[in-house]
Amino acid sequence: MSVSSEHWRHTRNLMLGHLTVWFVFSFLIHWFASSLYNVNFLGWPLNYYMAAQGSLIVFVIQLFLFSRQQHAVDTKYGVHEDEQ
């Protein structure tokens, strides 16, 4: 298997993993919001917390994590951009 196809395979798997996490926190949590009402998180109902702050916190963390992981994949296969 060539280096570029191996790089693409790692990039694709990383992207699919992050899209799965994004989908869960964008849609699944909110689709099941009524059943999460009875679960408390820091004194608040979990559905309220996830809609107000939790999902946004997850997205910001996911953004930095994805950037770091993609840079590691690019560096591993020698296709990274030089930092100045």
PDB file of N, CA and C in Angstrom:
ATOM      1  N   MET A   1       0.855  -1.173   0.000  1.00  0.00           N
ATOM      2  CA  MET A   1       0.000   0.000   0.000  1.00  0.00           C
ATOM      3  C   MET A   1       0.905   1.242   0.000  1.00  0.00           C
ATOM      4  N   SER A   2       0.599   2.207  -0.831  1.00  0.00           N
ATOM      5  CA  SER A   2       1.455   3.384  -0.945  1.00  0.00           C
ATOM      6  C   SER A   2       1.276   4.308   0.261  1.00  0.00           C
ATOM      7  N   VAL A   3       2.229   5.220   0.413  1.00  0.00           N
ATOM      8  CA  VAL A   3       2.206   6.138   1.546  1.00  0.00           C
ATOM      9  C   VAL A   3       0.988   7.056   1.475  1.00  0.00           C
ATOM     10  N   SER A   4       0.659   7.535   0.288  1.00  0.00           N
ATOM     11  CA  SER A   4      -0.478   8.460   0.166  1.00  0.00           C
ATOM     12  C   SER A   4      -1.802   7.759   0.470  1.00  0.00           C
ATOM     13  N   SER A   5      -1.961   6.532   0.056  1.00  0.00           N
ATOM     14  CA  SER A   5      -3.213   5.829   0.370  1.00  0.00           C
ATOM     15  C   SER A   5      -3.289   5.477   1.856  1.00  0.00           C
ATOM     16  N   GLU A   6      -2.141   5.181   2.459  1.00  0.00           N
ATOM     17  CA  GLU A   6      -2.131   4.927   3.902  1.00  0.00           C
ATOM     18  C   GLU A   6      -2.448   6.213   4.683  1.00  0.00           C
ATOM     19  N   HIS A   7      -1.900   7.333   4.217  1.00  0.00           N
ATOM     20  CA  HIS A   7      -2.211   8.629   4.840  1.00  0.00           C
ATOM     21  C   HIS A   7      -3.700   8.928   4.720  1.00  0.00           C
ATOM     22  N   TRP A   8      -4.246   8.689   3.539  1.00  0.00           N
ATOM     23  CA  TRP A   8      -5.662   8.959   3.336  1.00  0.00           C
ATOM     24  C   TRP A   8      -6.522   8.045   4.226  1.00  0.00           C
ATOM     25  N   ARG A   9      -6.115   6.793   4.384  1.00  0.00           N
ATOM     26  CA  ARG A   9      -6.870   5.864   5.235  1.00  0.00           C
ATOM     27  C   ARG A   9      -6.893   6.355   6.683  1.00  0.00           C
ATOM     28  N   HIS A  10      -5.751   6.823   7.197  1.00  0.00           N
ATOM     29  CA  HIS A  10      -5.716   7.349   8.563  1.00  0.00           C
ATOM     30  C   HIS A  10      -6.549   8.627   8.681  1.00  0.00           C
ATOM     31  N   THR A  11      -6.436   9.502   7.686  1.00  0.00           N
ATOM     32  CA  THR A  11      -7.204  10.754   7.703  1.00  0.00           C
ATOM     33  C   THR A  11      -8.698  10.479   7.649  1.00  0.00           C
ATOM     34  N   ARG A  12      -9.107   9.560   6.794  1.00  0.00           N
ATOM     35  CA  ARG A  12     -10.525   9.221   6.665  1.00  0.00           C
ATOM     36  C   ARG A  12     -11.072   8.619   7.959  1.00  0.00           C
ATOM     37  N   ASN A  13     -10.321   7.711   8.569  1.00  0.00           N
ATOM     38  CA  ASN A  13     -10.773   7.108   9.820  1.00  0.00           C
ATOM     39  C   ASN A  13     -10.857   8.131  10.941  1.00  0.00           C
ATOM     40  N   LEU A  14      -9.896   9.050  10.991  1.00  0.00           N
ATOM     41  CA  LEU A  14      -9.934  10.111  11.992  1.00  0.00           C
ATOM     42  C   LEU A  14     -11.154  11.000  11.789  1.00  0.00           C
ATOM     43  N   MET A  15     -11.412  11.365  10.545  1.00  0.00           N
ATOM     44  CA  MET A  15     -12.548  12.221  10.229  1.00  0.00           C
ATOM     45  C   MET A  15     -13.872  11.520  10.560  1.00  0.00           C
ATOM     46  N   LEU A  16     -14.002  10.246  10.226  1.00  0.00           N
ATOM     47  CA  LEU A  16     -15.239   9.514  10.519  1.00  0.00           C
ATOM     48  C   LEU A  16     -15.463   9.383  12.026  1.00  0.00           C
ATOM     49  N   GLY A  17     -14.401   9.189  12.777  1.00  0.00           N
ATOM     50  CA  GLY A  17     -14.533   9.130  14.231  1.00  0.00           C
ATOM     51  C   GLY A  17     -15.017  10.447  14.812  1.00  0.00           C
ATOM     52  N   HIS A  18     -14.451  11.545  14.328  1.00  0.00           N
ATOM     53  CA  HIS A  18     -14.870  12.854  14.837  1.00  0.00           C
ATOM     54  C   HIS A  18     -16.272  13.208  14.364  1.00  0.00           C
ATOM     55  N   LEU A  19     -16.636  12.811  13.151  1.00  0.00           N
ATOM     56  CA  LEU A  19     -18.005  13.066  12.697  1.00  0.00           C
ATOM     57  C   LEU A  19     -19.015  12.265  13.513  1.00  0.00           C
ATOM     58  N   THR A  20     -18.641  11.086  13.952  1.00  0.00           N
ATOM     59  CA  THR A  20     -19.537  10.294  14.801  1.00  0.00           C
ATOM     60  C   THR A  20     -19.761  10.987  16.136  1.00  0.00           C
ATOM     61  N   VAL A  21     -18.685  11.476  16.737  1.00  0.00           N
ATOM     62  CA  VAL A  21     -18.824  12.209  18.004  1.00  0.00           C
ATOM     63  C   VAL A  21     -19.661  13.470  17.788  1.00  0.00           C
ATOM     64  N   TRP A  22     -19.391  14.184  16.697  1.00  0.00           N
ATOM     65  CA  TRP A  22     -20.165  15.386  16.382  1.00  0.00           C
ATOM     66  C   TRP A  22     -21.653  15.047  16.230  1.00  0.00           C
ATOM     67  N   PHE A  23     -21.964  13.964  15.525  1.00  0.00           N
ATOM     68  CA  PHE A  23     -23.357  13.575  15.313  1.00  0.00           C
ATOM     69  C   PHE A  23     -24.045  13.261  16.639  1.00  0.00           C
ATOM     70  N   VAL A  24     -23.348  12.552  17.517  1.00  0.00           N
ATOM     71  CA  VAL A  24     -23.933  12.197  18.815  1.00  0.00           C
ATOM     72  C   VAL A  24     -24.276  13.456  19.606  1.00  0.00           C
ATOM     73  N   PHE A  25     -23.344  14.402  19.680  1.00  0.00           N
ATOM     74  CA  PHE A  25     -23.584  15.588  20.496  1.00  0.00           C
ATOM     75  C   PHE A  25     -24.432  16.632  19.783  1.00  0.00           C
ATOM     76  N   SER A  26     -24.562  16.541  18.474  1.00  0.00           N
ATOM     77  CA  SER A  26     -25.420  17.481  17.748  1.00  0.00           C
ATOM     78  C   SER A  26     -26.867  17.020  17.686  1.00  0.00           C
ATOM     79  N   PHE A  27     -27.076  15.729  17.505  1.00  0.00           N
ATOM     80  CA  PHE A  27     -28.428  15.248  17.263  1.00  0.00           C
ATOM     81  C   PHE A  27     -28.928  14.260  18.309  1.00  0.00           C
ATOM     82  N   LEU A  28     -28.164  13.217  18.599  1.00  0.00           N
ATOM     83  CA  LEU A  28     -28.688  12.165  19.481  1.00  0.00           C
ATOM     84  C   LEU A  28     -29.004  12.676  20.878  1.00  0.00           C
ATOM     85  N   ILE A  29     -28.123  13.491  21.438  1.00  0.00           N
ATOM     86  CA  ILE A  29     -28.377  14.030  22.780  1.00  0.00           C
ATOM     87  C   ILE A  29     -29.669  14.838  22.778  1.00  0.00           C
ATOM     88  N   HIS A  30     -29.886  15.613  21.746  1.00  0.00           N
ATOM     89  CA  HIS A  30     -31.066  16.475  21.697  1.00  0.00           C
ATOM     90  C   HIS A  30     -32.325  15.693  21.326  1.00  0.00           C
ATOM     91  N   TRP A  31     -32.180  14.625  20.539  1.00  0.00           N
ATOM     92  CA  TRP A  31     -33.342  13.801  20.213  1.00  0.00           C
ATOM     93  C   TRP A  31     -33.880  13.093  21.458  1.00  0.00           C
ATOM     94  N   PHE A  32     -32.984  12.737  22.350  1.00  0.00           N
ATOM     95  CA  PHE A  32     -33.404  12.034  23.564  1.00  0.00           C
ATOM     96  C   PHE A  32     -33.402  12.961  24.772  1.00  0.00           C
ATOM     97  N   ALA A  33     -33.619  14.230  24.545  1.00  0.00           N
ATOM     98  CA  ALA A  33     -33.566  15.213  25.626  1.00  0.00           C
ATOM     99  C   ALA A  33     -34.628  14.947  26.697  1.00  0.00           C
ATOM    100  N   SER A  34     -35.801  14.556  26.303  1.00  0.00           N
ATOM    101  CA  SER A  34     -36.853  14.347  27.307  1.00  0.00           C
ATOM    102  C   SER A  34     -36.513  13.184  28.232  1.00  0.00           C
ATOM    103  N   SER A  35     -35.859  12.153  27.726  1.00  0.00           N
ATOM    104  CA  SER A  35     -35.506  11.029  28.602  1.00  0.00           C
ATOM    105  C   SER A  35     -34.281  11.355  29.470  1.00  0.00           C
ATOM    106  N   LEU A  36     -33.515  12.390  29.112  1.00  0.00           N
ATOM    107  CA  LEU A  36     -32.365  12.796  29.921  1.00  0.00           C
ATOM    108  C   LEU A  36     -32.739  13.795  31.004  1.00  0.00           C
ATOM    109  N   TYR A  37     -34.005  14.168  31.056  1.00  0.00           N
ATOM    110  CA  TYR A  37     -34.427  15.183  32.023  1.00  0.00           C
ATOM    111  C   TYR A  37     -34.187  14.733  33.457  1.00  0.00           C
ATOM    112  N   ASN A  38     -34.340  13.471  33.727  1.00  0.00           N
ATOM    113  CA  ASN A  38     -34.203  12.973  35.097  1.00  0.00           C
ATOM    114  C   ASN A  38     -32.752  12.729  35.517  1.00  0.00           C
ATOM    115  N   VAL A  39     -31.805  12.870  34.587  1.00  0.00           N
ATOM    116  CA  VAL A  39     -30.384  12.700  34.906  1.00  0.00           C
ATOM    117  C   VAL A  39     -29.809  14.062  35.263  1.00  0.00           C
ATOM    118  N   ASN A  40     -29.214  14.194  36.460  1.00  0.00           N
ATOM    119  CA  ASN A  40     -28.654  15.472  36.896  1.00  0.00           C
ATOM    120  C   ASN A  40     -27.162  15.518  36.636  1.00  0.00           C
ATOM    121  N   PHE A  41     -26.694  16.698  36.198  1.00  0.00           N
ATOM    122  CA  PHE A  41     -25.275  16.949  36.003  1.00  0.00           C
ATOM    123  C   PHE A  41     -24.964  18.311  36.597  1.00  0.00           C
ATOM    124  N   LEU A  42     -24.164  18.355  37.649  1.00  0.00           N
ATOM    125  CA  LEU A  42     -23.821  19.584  38.367  1.00  0.00           C
ATOM    126  C   LEU A  42     -25.074  20.309  38.855  1.00  0.00           C
ATOM    127  N   GLY A  43     -26.081  19.545  39.245  1.00  0.00           N
ATOM    128  CA  GLY A  43     -27.303  20.131  39.779  1.00  0.00           C
ATOM    129  C   GLY A  43     -28.310  20.550  38.724  1.00  0.00           C
ATOM    130  N   TRP A  44     -28.012  20.365  37.470  1.00  0.00           N
ATOM    131  CA  TRP A  44     -28.926  20.745  36.390  1.00  0.00           C
ATOM    132  C   TRP A  44     -29.382  19.483  35.666  1.00  0.00           C
ATOM    133  N   PRO A  45     -30.572  19.509  35.092  1.00  0.00           N
ATOM    134  CA  PRO A  45     -30.972  18.375  34.240  1.00  0.00           C
ATOM    135  C   PRO A  45     -30.010  18.247  33.060  1.00  0.00           C
ATOM    136  N   LEU A  46     -29.608  17.035  32.726  1.00  0.00           N
ATOM    137  CA  LEU A  46     -28.591  16.820  31.694  1.00  0.00           C
ATOM    138  C   LEU A  46     -29.034  17.367  30.344  1.00  0.00           C
ATOM    139  N   ASN A  47     -30.299  17.266  30.018  1.00  0.00           N
ATOM    140  CA  ASN A  47     -30.747  17.783  28.718  1.00  0.00           C
ATOM    141  C   ASN A  47     -30.570  19.296  28.630  1.00  0.00           C
ATOM    142  N   TYR A  48     -30.848  20.007  29.713  1.00  0.00           N
ATOM    143  CA  TYR A  48     -30.660  21.457  29.724  1.00  0.00           C
ATOM    144  C   TYR A  48     -29.174  21.789  29.614  1.00  0.00           C
ATOM    145  N   TYR A  49     -28.346  21.104  30.392  1.00  0.00           N
ATOM    146  CA  TYR A  49     -26.914  21.383  30.380  1.00  0.00           C
ATOM    147  C   TYR A  49     -26.299  21.122  29.000  1.00  0.00           C
ATOM    148  N   MET A  50     -26.663  20.003  28.381  1.00  0.00           N
ATOM    149  CA  MET A  50     -26.082  19.679  27.076  1.00  0.00           C
ATOM    150  C   MET A  50     -26.524  20.677  26.006  1.00  0.00           C
ATOM    151  N   ALA A  51     -27.760  21.148  26.074  1.00  0.00           N
ATOM    152  CA  ALA A  51     -28.219  22.122  25.092  1.00  0.00           C
ATOM    153  C   ALA A  51     -27.574  23.478  25.324  1.00  0.00           C
ATOM    154  N   ALA A  52     -27.364  23.851  26.582  1.00  0.00           N
ATOM    155  CA  ALA A  52     -26.843  25.180  26.885  1.00  0.00           C
ATOM    156  C   ALA A  52     -25.330  25.256  26.737  1.00  0.00           C
ATOM    157  N   GLN A  53     -24.600  24.273  27.269  1.00  0.00           N
ATOM    158  CA  GLN A  53     -23.150  24.398  27.281  1.00  0.00           C
ATOM    159  C   GLN A  53     -22.415  23.122  26.905  1.00  0.00           C
ATOM    160  N   GLY A  54     -22.919  22.003  27.285  1.00  0.00           N
ATOM    161  CA  GLY A  54     -22.175  20.759  27.150  1.00  0.00           C
ATOM    162  C   GLY A  54     -21.761  20.444  25.735  1.00  0.00           C
ATOM    163  N   SER A  55     -22.679  20.554  24.797  1.00  0.00           N
ATOM    164  CA  SER A  55     -22.341  20.251  23.403  1.00  0.00           C
ATOM    165  C   SER A  55     -21.316  21.235  22.863  1.00  0.00           C
ATOM    166  N   LEU A  56     -21.446  22.493  23.226  1.00  0.00           N
ATOM    167  CA  LEU A  56     -20.491  23.493  22.743  1.00  0.00           C
ATOM    168  C   LEU A  56     -19.097  23.225  23.281  1.00  0.00           C
ATOM    169  N   ILE A  57     -19.004  22.833  24.543  1.00  0.00           N
ATOM    170  CA  ILE A  57     -17.702  22.494  25.128  1.00  0.00           C
ATOM    171  C   ILE A  57     -17.097  21.298  24.403  1.00  0.00           C
ATOM    172  N   VAL A  58     -17.922  20.305  24.115  1.00  0.00           N
ATOM    173  CA  VAL A  58     -17.437  19.121  23.394  1.00  0.00           C
ATOM    174  C   VAL A  58     -16.940  19.510  22.010  1.00  0.00           C
ATOM    175  N   PHE A  59     -17.638  20.403  21.314  1.00  0.00           N
ATOM    176  CA  PHE A  59     -17.220  20.812  19.960  1.00  0.00           C
ATOM    177  C   PHE A  59     -15.881  21.546  19.989  1.00  0.00           C
ATOM    178  N   VAL A  60     -15.680  22.402  20.957  1.00  0.00           N
ATOM    179  CA  VAL A  60     -14.414  23.143  21.048  1.00  0.00           C
ATOM    180  C   VAL A  60     -13.264  22.183  21.359  1.00  0.00           C
ATOM    181  N   ILE A  61     -13.475  21.288  22.308  1.00  0.00           N
ATOM    182  CA  ILE A  61     -12.442  20.297  22.636  1.00  0.00           C
ATOM    183  C   ILE A  61     -12.159  19.415  21.427  1.00  0.00           C
ATOM    184  N   GLN A  62     -13.218  19.017  20.732  1.00  0.00           N
ATOM    185  CA  GLN A  62     -13.064  18.167  19.557  1.00  0.00           C
ATOM    186  C   GLN A  62     -12.279  18.886  18.451  1.00  0.00           C
ATOM    187  N   LEU A  63     -12.495  20.165  18.286  1.00  0.00           N
ATOM    188  CA  LEU A  63     -11.781  20.936  17.279  1.00  0.00           C
ATOM    189  C   LEU A  63     -10.276  20.914  17.527  1.00  0.00           C
ATOM    190  N   PHE A  64      -9.870  21.196  18.766  1.00  0.00           N
ATOM    191  CA  PHE A  64      -8.446  21.191  19.092  1.00  0.00           C
ATOM    192  C   PHE A  64      -7.867  19.780  18.998  1.00  0.00           C
ATOM    193  N   LEU A  65      -8.623  18.786  19.444  1.00  0.00           N
ATOM    194  CA  LEU A  65      -8.157  17.408  19.393  1.00  0.00           C
ATOM    195  C   LEU A  65      -7.976  16.938  17.949  1.00  0.00           C
ATOM    196  N   PHE A  66      -8.932  17.273  17.086  1.00  0.00           N
ATOM    197  CA  PHE A  66      -8.832  16.881  15.678  1.00  0.00           C
ATOM    198  C   PHE A  66      -7.621  17.524  15.024  1.00  0.00           C
ATOM    199  N   SER A  67      -7.414  18.808  15.299  1.00  0.00           N
ATOM    200  CA  SER A  67      -6.269  19.507  14.717  1.00  0.00           C
ATOM    201  C   SER A  67      -4.962  18.857  15.145  1.00  0.00           C
ATOM    202  N   ARG A  68      -4.859  18.529  16.402  1.00  0.00           N
ATOM    203  CA  ARG A  68      -3.642  17.901  16.923  1.00  0.00           C
ATOM    204  C   ARG A  68      -3.425  16.509  16.316  1.00  0.00           C
ATOM    205  N   GLN A  69      -4.493  15.724  16.239  1.00  0.00           N
ATOM    206  CA  GLN A  69      -4.389  14.370  15.690  1.00  0.00           C
ATOM    207  C   GLN A  69      -4.078  14.399  14.195  1.00  0.00           C
ATOM    208  N   GLN A  70      -4.702  15.338  13.461  1.00  0.00           N
ATOM    209  CA  GLN A  70      -4.427  15.426  12.025  1.00  0.00           C
ATOM    210  C   GLN A  70      -2.991  15.852  11.785  1.00  0.00           C
ATOM    211  N   HIS A  71      -2.485  16.756  12.600  1.00  0.00           N
ATOM    212  CA  HIS A  71      -1.092  17.172  12.461  1.00  0.00           C
ATOM    213  C   HIS A  71      -0.158  15.985  12.713  1.00  0.00           C
ATOM    214  N   ALA A  72      -0.494  15.164  13.693  1.00  0.00           N
ATOM    215  CA  ALA A  72       0.327  13.975  13.973  1.00  0.00           C
ATOM    216  C   ALA A  72       0.312  13.008  12.790  1.00  0.00           C
ATOM    217  N   VAL A  73      -0.835  12.826  12.177  1.00  0.00           N
ATOM    218  CA  VAL A  73      -0.935  11.937  11.008  1.00  0.00           C
ATOM    219  C   VAL A  73      -0.130  12.520   9.847  1.00  0.00           C
ATOM    220  N   ASP A  74      -0.269  13.820   9.619  1.00  0.00           N
ATOM    221  CA  ASP A  74       0.476  14.461   8.529  1.00  0.00           C
ATOM    222  C   ASP A  74       1.975  14.365   8.752  1.00  0.00           C
ATOM    223  N   THR A  75       2.399  14.567   9.987  1.00  0.00           N
ATOM    224  CA  THR A  75       3.827  14.474  10.304  1.00  0.00           C
ATOM    225  C   THR A  75       4.331  13.050  10.108  1.00  0.00           C
ATOM    226  N   LYS A  76       3.548  12.085  10.504  1.00  0.00           N
ATOM    227  CA  LYS A  76       3.946  10.683  10.374  1.00  0.00           C
ATOM    228  C   LYS A  76       4.206  10.305   8.917  1.00  0.00           C
ATOM    229  N   TYR A  77       3.395  10.837   8.004  1.00  0.00           N
ATOM    230  CA  TYR A  77       3.532  10.479   6.594  1.00  0.00           C
ATOM    231  C   TYR A  77       4.297  11.520   5.788  1.00  0.00           C
ATOM    232  N   GLY A  78       4.855  12.531   6.473  1.00  0.00           N
ATOM    233  CA  GLY A  78       5.716  13.499   5.796  1.00  0.00           C
ATOM    234  C   GLY A  78       4.993  14.486   4.909  1.00  0.00           C
ATOM    235  N   VAL A  79       3.730  14.758   5.159  1.00  0.00           N
ATOM    236  CA  VAL A  79       2.979  15.719   4.342  1.00  0.00           C
ATOM    237  C   VAL A  79       2.555  16.932   5.156  1.00  0.00           C
ATOM    238  N   HIS A  80       3.209  17.147   6.293  1.00  0.00           N
ATOM    239  CA  HIS A  80       2.843  18.280   7.148  1.00  0.00           C
ATOM    240  C   HIS A  80       3.388  19.585   6.569  1.00  0.00           C
ATOM    241  N   GLU A  81       2.746  20.671   7.003  1.00  0.00           N
ATOM    242  CA  GLU A  81       3.205  21.989   6.589  1.00  0.00           C
ATOM    243  C   GLU A  81       4.259  22.446   7.577  1.00  0.00           C
ATOM    244  N   ASP A  82       5.259  23.138   7.047  1.00  0.00           N
ATOM    245  CA  ASP A  82       6.301  23.662   7.927  1.00  0.00           C
ATOM    246  C   ASP A  82       5.738  24.792   8.779  1.00  0.00           C
ATOM    247  N   GLU A  83       6.068  24.768  10.058  1.00  0.00           N
ATOM    248  CA  GLU A  83       5.645  25.836  10.968  1.00  0.00           C
ATOM    249  C   GLU A  83       6.705  26.915  10.974  1.00  0.00           C
ATOM    250  N   GLN A  84       6.254  28.145  11.026  1.00  0.00           N
ATOM    251  CA  GLN A  84       7.209  29.265  11.007  1.00  0.00           C
ATOM    252  C   GLN A  84       7.274  29.925  12.349  1.00  0.00           C
TER     253      GLN A  84
END
